[in-house]
XYZ file of C-alpha atoms in Angstrom:
405
model
C -21.814 6.051 3.073
C -23.514 4.807 6.242
C -24.013 1.113 6.919
C -27.514 0.452 8.316
C -26.063 -2.060 10.753
C -23.898 0.592 12.366
C -25.613 2.213 15.340
C -24.038 4.421 18.024
C -23.168 2.477 21.139
C -21.976 3.667 24.500
C -18.494 2.302 24.999
C -15.023 3.233 26.095
C -12.931 4.488 23.157
C -9.724 2.422 22.739
C -6.543 4.411 23.209
C -5.299 4.020 19.623
C -8.625 5.263 18.261
C -8.660 8.186 20.674
C -5.183 9.176 19.460
C -6.373 8.988 15.856
C -9.345 11.229 16.657
C -7.143 13.750 18.450
C -4.778 13.855 15.464
C -7.697 14.297 13.099
C -9.147 17.166 15.136
C -5.692 18.734 15.284
C -5.466 18.394 11.511
C -8.790 20.163 10.996
C -7.698 23.020 13.259
C -4.400 23.230 11.418
C -6.254 23.365 8.110
C -8.427 26.248 9.316
C -5.332 28.102 10.503
C -3.545 27.455 7.222
C -6.522 28.703 5.236
C -6.629 31.870 7.327
C -2.901 32.519 7.120
C -2.707 31.603 3.462
C -5.808 33.416 2.248
C -3.854 36.014 0.307
C -1.806 33.315 -1.419
C -4.589 30.825 -2.014
C -7.659 33.043 -2.242
C -7.476 33.153 -6.036
C -6.522 29.493 -6.397
C -8.325 27.706 -9.167
C -8.807 30.835 -11.271
C -12.039 31.526 -9.384
C -12.816 27.878 -8.595
C -13.214 27.430 -4.848
C -10.316 25.178 -3.710
C -10.991 21.708 -2.398
C -10.759 21.848 1.415
C -8.475 19.644 3.493
C -11.161 16.975 3.771
C -8.894 14.235 5.109
C -11.056 11.768 3.160
C -10.225 8.129 2.456
C -11.522 6.457 -0.697
C -11.201 3.361 -2.868
C -8.461 3.139 -5.504
C -8.998 0.935 -8.579
C -6.012 2.055 -10.695
C -6.480 0.702 -14.260
C -9.429 -1.498 -13.284
C -12.307 0.891 -12.780
C -14.307 -1.655 -14.779
C -14.199 -3.878 -11.656
C -15.968 -1.349 -9.444
C -18.543 -3.088 -7.253
C -21.053 -0.885 -5.474
C -21.902 -3.532 -2.863
C -18.241 -3.697 -1.850
C -18.013 0.090 -1.721
C -21.049 0.229 0.536
C -19.669 -2.492 2.800
C -16.488 -0.455 3.251
C -18.490 2.810 3.587
C -16.358 4.377 0.855
C -17.520 7.729 -0.479
C -14.647 8.401 -2.922
C -13.580 6.387 -5.984
C -10.285 6.751 -7.856
C -8.795 5.283 -11.011
C -6.707 6.337 -13.977
C -7.258 6.746 -17.695
C -4.386 6.116 -20.116
C -4.609 8.660 -22.952
C -3.424 6.298 -25.740
C -6.618 4.309 -25.208
C -8.457 7.108 -27.013
C -6.840 5.963 -30.275
C -8.505 2.537 -30.009
C -11.757 3.184 -28.134
C -13.792 6.405 -28.352
C -13.470 7.972 -24.871
C -17.249 8.085 -24.461
C -17.197 4.269 -24.633
C -14.161 3.787 -22.389
C -14.846 1.608 -19.358
C -12.800 3.920 -17.137
C -14.646 7.072 -18.147
C -18.026 5.354 -18.230
C -17.537 4.023 -14.688
C -16.176 7.267 -13.233
C -19.187 9.132 -14.644
C -21.537 6.423 -13.390
C -20.085 6.606 -9.893
C -20.597 10.366 -9.941
C -24.243 9.862 -10.961
C -24.712 7.493 -8.003
C -23.489 10.127 -5.552
C -19.870 9.059 -5.096
C -17.102 11.618 -5.270
C -14.593 10.791 -7.971
C -10.927 11.253 -8.696
C -9.432 10.510 -12.132
C -5.717 10.487 -12.918
C -4.770 11.229 -16.529
C -1.961 8.858 -17.461
C 0.565 9.707 -20.185
C 2.657 6.554 -20.802
C 6.018 7.825 -22.093
C 8.323 5.072 -20.895
C 9.010 3.971 -24.466
C 8.994 7.245 -26.359
C 10.553 10.716 -26.006
C 8.437 13.610 -24.813
C 7.018 15.656 -27.702
C 8.317 19.189 -28.037
C 5.863 21.963 -27.068
C 4.636 23.685 -30.209
C 5.403 20.722 -32.451
C 3.060 18.461 -34.388
C 3.468 15.580 -31.941
C 2.443 17.778 -29.023
C -0.507 19.058 -31.040
C -1.593 15.445 -31.559
C -1.234 14.744 -27.824
C -3.404 17.743 -26.964
C -5.981 16.783 -29.594
C -6.265 13.356 -27.988
C -6.654 15.055 -24.599
C -9.428 17.239 -26.047
C -11.431 14.108 -26.848
C -11.411 13.202 -23.144
C -11.686 16.447 -21.205
C -15.305 17.344 -22.111
C -16.380 13.991 -20.637
C -14.715 14.485 -17.256
C -14.407 18.211 -16.589
C -17.430 19.230 -14.574
C -18.104 15.580 -13.667
C -15.012 14.267 -11.882
C -14.417 16.009 -8.560
C -10.643 15.846 -8.968
C -8.386 15.376 -11.976
C -4.681 14.804 -11.530
C -2.547 15.795 -14.490
C -0.247 12.831 -14.897
C -0.322 9.511 -13.089
C 3.350 8.865 -12.203
C 5.421 11.106 -14.513
C 8.812 10.157 -13.091
C 8.134 6.452 -13.649
C 6.090 6.647 -16.853
C 8.949 8.220 -18.816
C 12.359 7.409 -20.257
C 14.974 7.706 -17.471
C 17.169 9.904 -19.679
C 14.283 12.348 -20.166
C 13.408 12.941 -16.519
C 14.705 16.488 -16.766
C 13.410 19.783 -18.153
C 11.844 17.883 -21.066
C 9.476 16.176 -18.628
C 8.719 19.538 -17.036
C 7.970 21.230 -20.359
C 5.615 18.440 -21.389
C 3.586 18.363 -18.170
C 3.501 22.143 -17.872
C 2.126 22.357 -21.424
C -0.501 19.712 -20.681
C -1.456 21.374 -17.398
C -1.939 24.784 -19.009
C -4.081 23.180 -21.692
C -6.275 21.482 -19.086
C -6.579 24.763 -17.169
C -7.610 26.659 -20.322
C -10.078 23.955 -21.347
C -11.668 23.890 -17.899
C -12.184 27.669 -18.079
C -13.771 27.353 -21.527
C -16.058 24.444 -20.637
C -17.340 25.344 -17.193
C -15.676 28.552 -16.002
C -15.435 29.660 -12.397
C -18.299 27.412 -11.333
C -16.527 24.239 -12.445
C -16.648 21.614 -9.673
C -13.516 19.826 -10.961
C -10.314 20.473 -8.996
C -6.869 20.141 -10.594
C -3.764 18.605 -9.018
C -0.406 17.577 -10.418
C 0.172 13.849 -10.090
C 1.965 11.913 -8.722
C 5.441 11.800 -7.168
C 7.200 8.550 -6.201
C 10.029 7.545 -3.825
C 10.803 11.033 -2.598
C 12.094 9.345 0.555
C 15.239 8.623 -1.513
C 17.563 11.658 -1.847
C 18.600 10.679 -5.380
C 15.016 11.237 -6.536
C 14.918 14.838 -5.340
C 16.184 16.125 -8.659
C 16.055 19.583 -10.285
C 13.142 18.311 -12.391
C 11.201 17.365 -9.253
C 11.965 20.772 -7.757
C 10.665 22.464 -10.908
C 7.593 20.206 -10.876
C 6.749 21.311 -7.336
C 7.565 24.945 -8.143
C 5.097 24.818 -11.032
C 2.395 23.431 -8.743
C 3.154 26.110 -6.183
C 3.231 28.979 -8.670
C 0.170 28.081 -10.752
C -2.978 29.317 -8.983
C -5.282 26.880 -10.761
C -3.270 23.895 -9.512
C -4.463 23.098 -5.998
C -1.640 20.764 -4.978
C 0.196 17.560 -5.817
C -0.478 13.862 -5.566
C 1.940 11.590 -3.658
C 2.445 7.829 -4.049
C 4.499 6.711 -1.043
C 5.072 3.007 -1.608
C 7.837 2.420 0.908
C 9.672 -0.243 2.959
C 8.759 1.330 6.329
C 6.398 3.961 7.692
C 9.086 6.478 8.601
C 9.777 6.924 4.902
C 6.252 8.313 4.457
C 7.124 11.164 6.795
C 10.121 11.875 4.562
C 7.708 12.427 1.654
C 5.730 14.978 3.653
C 8.770 16.747 5.075
C 10.163 17.248 1.594
C 6.963 18.099 -0.275
C 4.752 20.240 1.941
C 7.227 23.102 2.530
C 7.520 23.412 -1.269
C 3.797 24.074 -1.691
C 2.168 27.427 -1.081
C 0.486 28.104 2.298
C -2.928 26.481 2.440
C -2.264 24.297 -0.598
C -3.424 20.712 -0.097
C -2.177 17.324 -1.285
C -3.514 13.955 -2.389
C -2.259 10.471 -1.575
C -4.018 8.321 -4.151
C -1.677 5.371 -3.582
C 0.344 4.317 -0.547
C 1.537 1.031 0.893
C 4.298 -1.005 2.500
C 4.733 -3.143 -0.608
C 8.541 -3.089 -0.367
C 8.308 -4.334 3.230
C 6.084 -7.212 2.072
C 8.540 -7.925 -0.747
C 11.419 -8.547 1.673
C 9.469 -11.397 3.296
C 8.274 -13.327 0.259
C 11.102 -15.859 0.664
C 10.534 -16.273 4.405
C 9.412 -19.698 5.590
C 5.712 -19.852 6.314
C 4.722 -19.917 10.016
C 5.313 -23.320 11.601
C 1.787 -23.560 13.032
C 0.288 -22.755 9.633
C 2.491 -25.401 7.974
C 1.396 -28.046 10.493
C -2.286 -27.187 10.251
C -2.388 -27.250 6.446
C 0.220 -29.953 5.892
C 2.948 -27.927 4.178
C 6.635 -28.863 4.230
C 8.479 -26.819 6.865
C 10.670 -25.107 4.268
C 7.761 -23.797 2.163
C 8.139 -20.095 1.429
C 5.481 -17.393 1.646
C 5.423 -16.620 -2.077
C 4.785 -20.282 -2.864
C 1.672 -20.419 -0.676
C 0.401 -17.148 -2.147
C 0.945 -18.652 -5.589
C -1.202 -21.618 -4.575
C -3.948 -19.203 -3.474
C -3.750 -17.481 -6.858
C -4.194 -20.825 -8.626
C -6.951 -22.090 -6.295
C -8.358 -19.362 -4.015
C -8.324 -20.206 -0.308
C -11.159 -20.123 2.195
C -10.987 -16.804 4.038
C -9.889 -18.501 7.264
C -6.826 -20.061 5.665
C -5.743 -16.804 3.986
C -6.234 -14.852 7.183
C -4.253 -17.351 9.250
C -1.291 -17.154 6.851
C -1.042 -13.379 7.353
C -2.068 -13.213 11.013
C 0.632 -15.736 11.970
C 3.330 -13.894 9.977
C 4.927 -11.288 12.295
C 6.115 -9.165 9.350
C 2.475 -8.641 8.353
C 0.660 -8.820 11.672
C 2.855 -6.065 13.144
C 1.818 -3.737 10.303
C -1.876 -4.548 10.062
C -2.904 -1.077 11.294
C -0.743 0.756 8.772
C -3.850 2.212 7.136
C -5.091 3.662 10.429
C -1.674 4.970 11.428
C -0.806 6.587 8.109
C -4.179 8.255 7.730
C -3.585 9.780 11.167
C -0.212 11.025 9.893
C -1.717 12.547 6.732
C -4.629 14.137 8.567
C -2.410 15.625 11.257
C -0.864 17.926 8.626
C -4.194 19.681 8.203
C -3.560 19.653 4.448
C -4.756 16.270 3.191
C -7.537 16.656 0.651
C -8.126 12.999 -0.263
C -6.266 9.709 0.108
C -7.307 6.501 -1.646
C -6.207 2.961 -0.876
C -5.941 -0.135 -3.070
C -9.393 -1.692 -3.014
C -9.291 -4.903 -5.065
C -6.697 -7.391 -6.153
C -6.435 -6.987 -9.928
C -4.975 -9.259 -12.637
C -1.712 -7.329 -13.092
C -0.869 -8.118 -9.459
C -0.707 -11.853 -10.107
C 0.550 -12.187 -13.699
C 3.911 -13.975 -13.744
C 3.809 -14.630 -9.998
C 7.227 -15.420 -8.505
C 9.400 -14.801 -5.455
C 10.434 -11.438 -6.925
C 7.031 -10.222 -8.121
C 6.039 -7.151 -6.046
C 3.216 -8.388 -3.782
C 0.778 -5.554 -4.419
C -2.062 -7.990 -3.757
C -1.334 -7.904 -0.007
C -2.433 -4.254 0.100
C -5.972 -4.803 -1.148
C -9.071 -4.280 0.980
C -10.861 -7.065 -0.944
C -8.995 -10.302 -1.751
C -10.718 -10.883 -5.069
C -8.067 -13.244 -6.502
C -6.699 -15.194 -3.530
C -9.833 -15.855 -1.423
C -13.050 -17.556 -2.474
C -15.907 -15.182 -3.245
C -18.821 -15.078 -0.862
C -21.308 -15.195 -3.742
C -21.494 -14.356 -7.439
C -21.946 -10.656 -6.781
C -19.393 -9.985 -4.074
C -15.835 -10.915 -3.179
C -14.390 -11.429 0.308
C -12.430 -8.844 2.290
C -8.775 -9.648 2.786
C -7.121 -9.793 6.170
C -6.729 -6.641 8.300
C -7.741 -3.694 6.120
C -11.513 -3.394 5.946
C -12.094 -2.775 9.666
C -9.812 0.244 9.787
C -11.047 1.413 6.371
C -14.609 1.522 7.684
C -13.654 3.237 10.934
C -11.723 5.902 9.025
C -14.782 7.067 7.085
């Protein structure tokens, strides 16, 4: 999406932006090389469906709140991709054709946006059904009520949202693998039946968490990656690197990419430094901020954020809180830096970044609540809206988001 106010200007390119461009160009060249070298392995990928290239795209992630999609905000950020997830149990309460998530993802497609939908199977409170059993048949029947609405419409579907979180800890073994392999084969077969080799919907396995921690590199994760590698119709995997520091994101890539087939791409539909933010919620607020806004010197960061949740701040006040906090200010170009990292692999298909603060981010706010709301491009819940139709960007992210398009 191109903003009419953006016109080419003759100017010296800042060093950090030049580095980003060099890395991006290197990534494109690497992708072309990988495609050439891996043509025998990946040429039949997708069962005749042309694989999604290493686009290196950056889009807007709405998670469970696709119903909050705002086209004016998307245009302001120049976003061309939209991502969210659909939880399959919803089909038991609301016919999928009337689901907000599916309605919005189809509407975005009709408006010319490219779309990515994660199919979420919440199993954190129930055992995985056995393949071939009646419970699995019921799960697949529910899936069949959804797939005709999204196959051929969504550009990308990820099979699973976060399997190794949305499951019982005791079942994160071959039972998880059997379930997701069964679901994946069913989606592959249904795609072939509905739209054949010309289907524009690409399939990925989603999404892996905290692979920077050795204890999470289990036999089940190895089998999960082996299935993605060995199944031609699966084009890659989705990664969700929410980490305490940027170096941990490289650990994700170093572990995952060698386990995919040559030329196979990956998604990063969620990523952030949320666990870095979390460590600083009980820090004292900056002294200058406390003096300016008449806070007691011992006031902690989470307390001021809680006040903003209760009574949204003017943008200037919110921005000053974060800009004067070294733990945030020093990381304000994380989006730029990590997109350069992903693109430099030459294998990134699409990344999406948290776009709006959503209600689940603020419910039960406390010093220990993960501060997901600090990731969002638009500060919909902590900063006063500009008008009835549009919220206000948060501090730091939107400038780099726009430049990365």
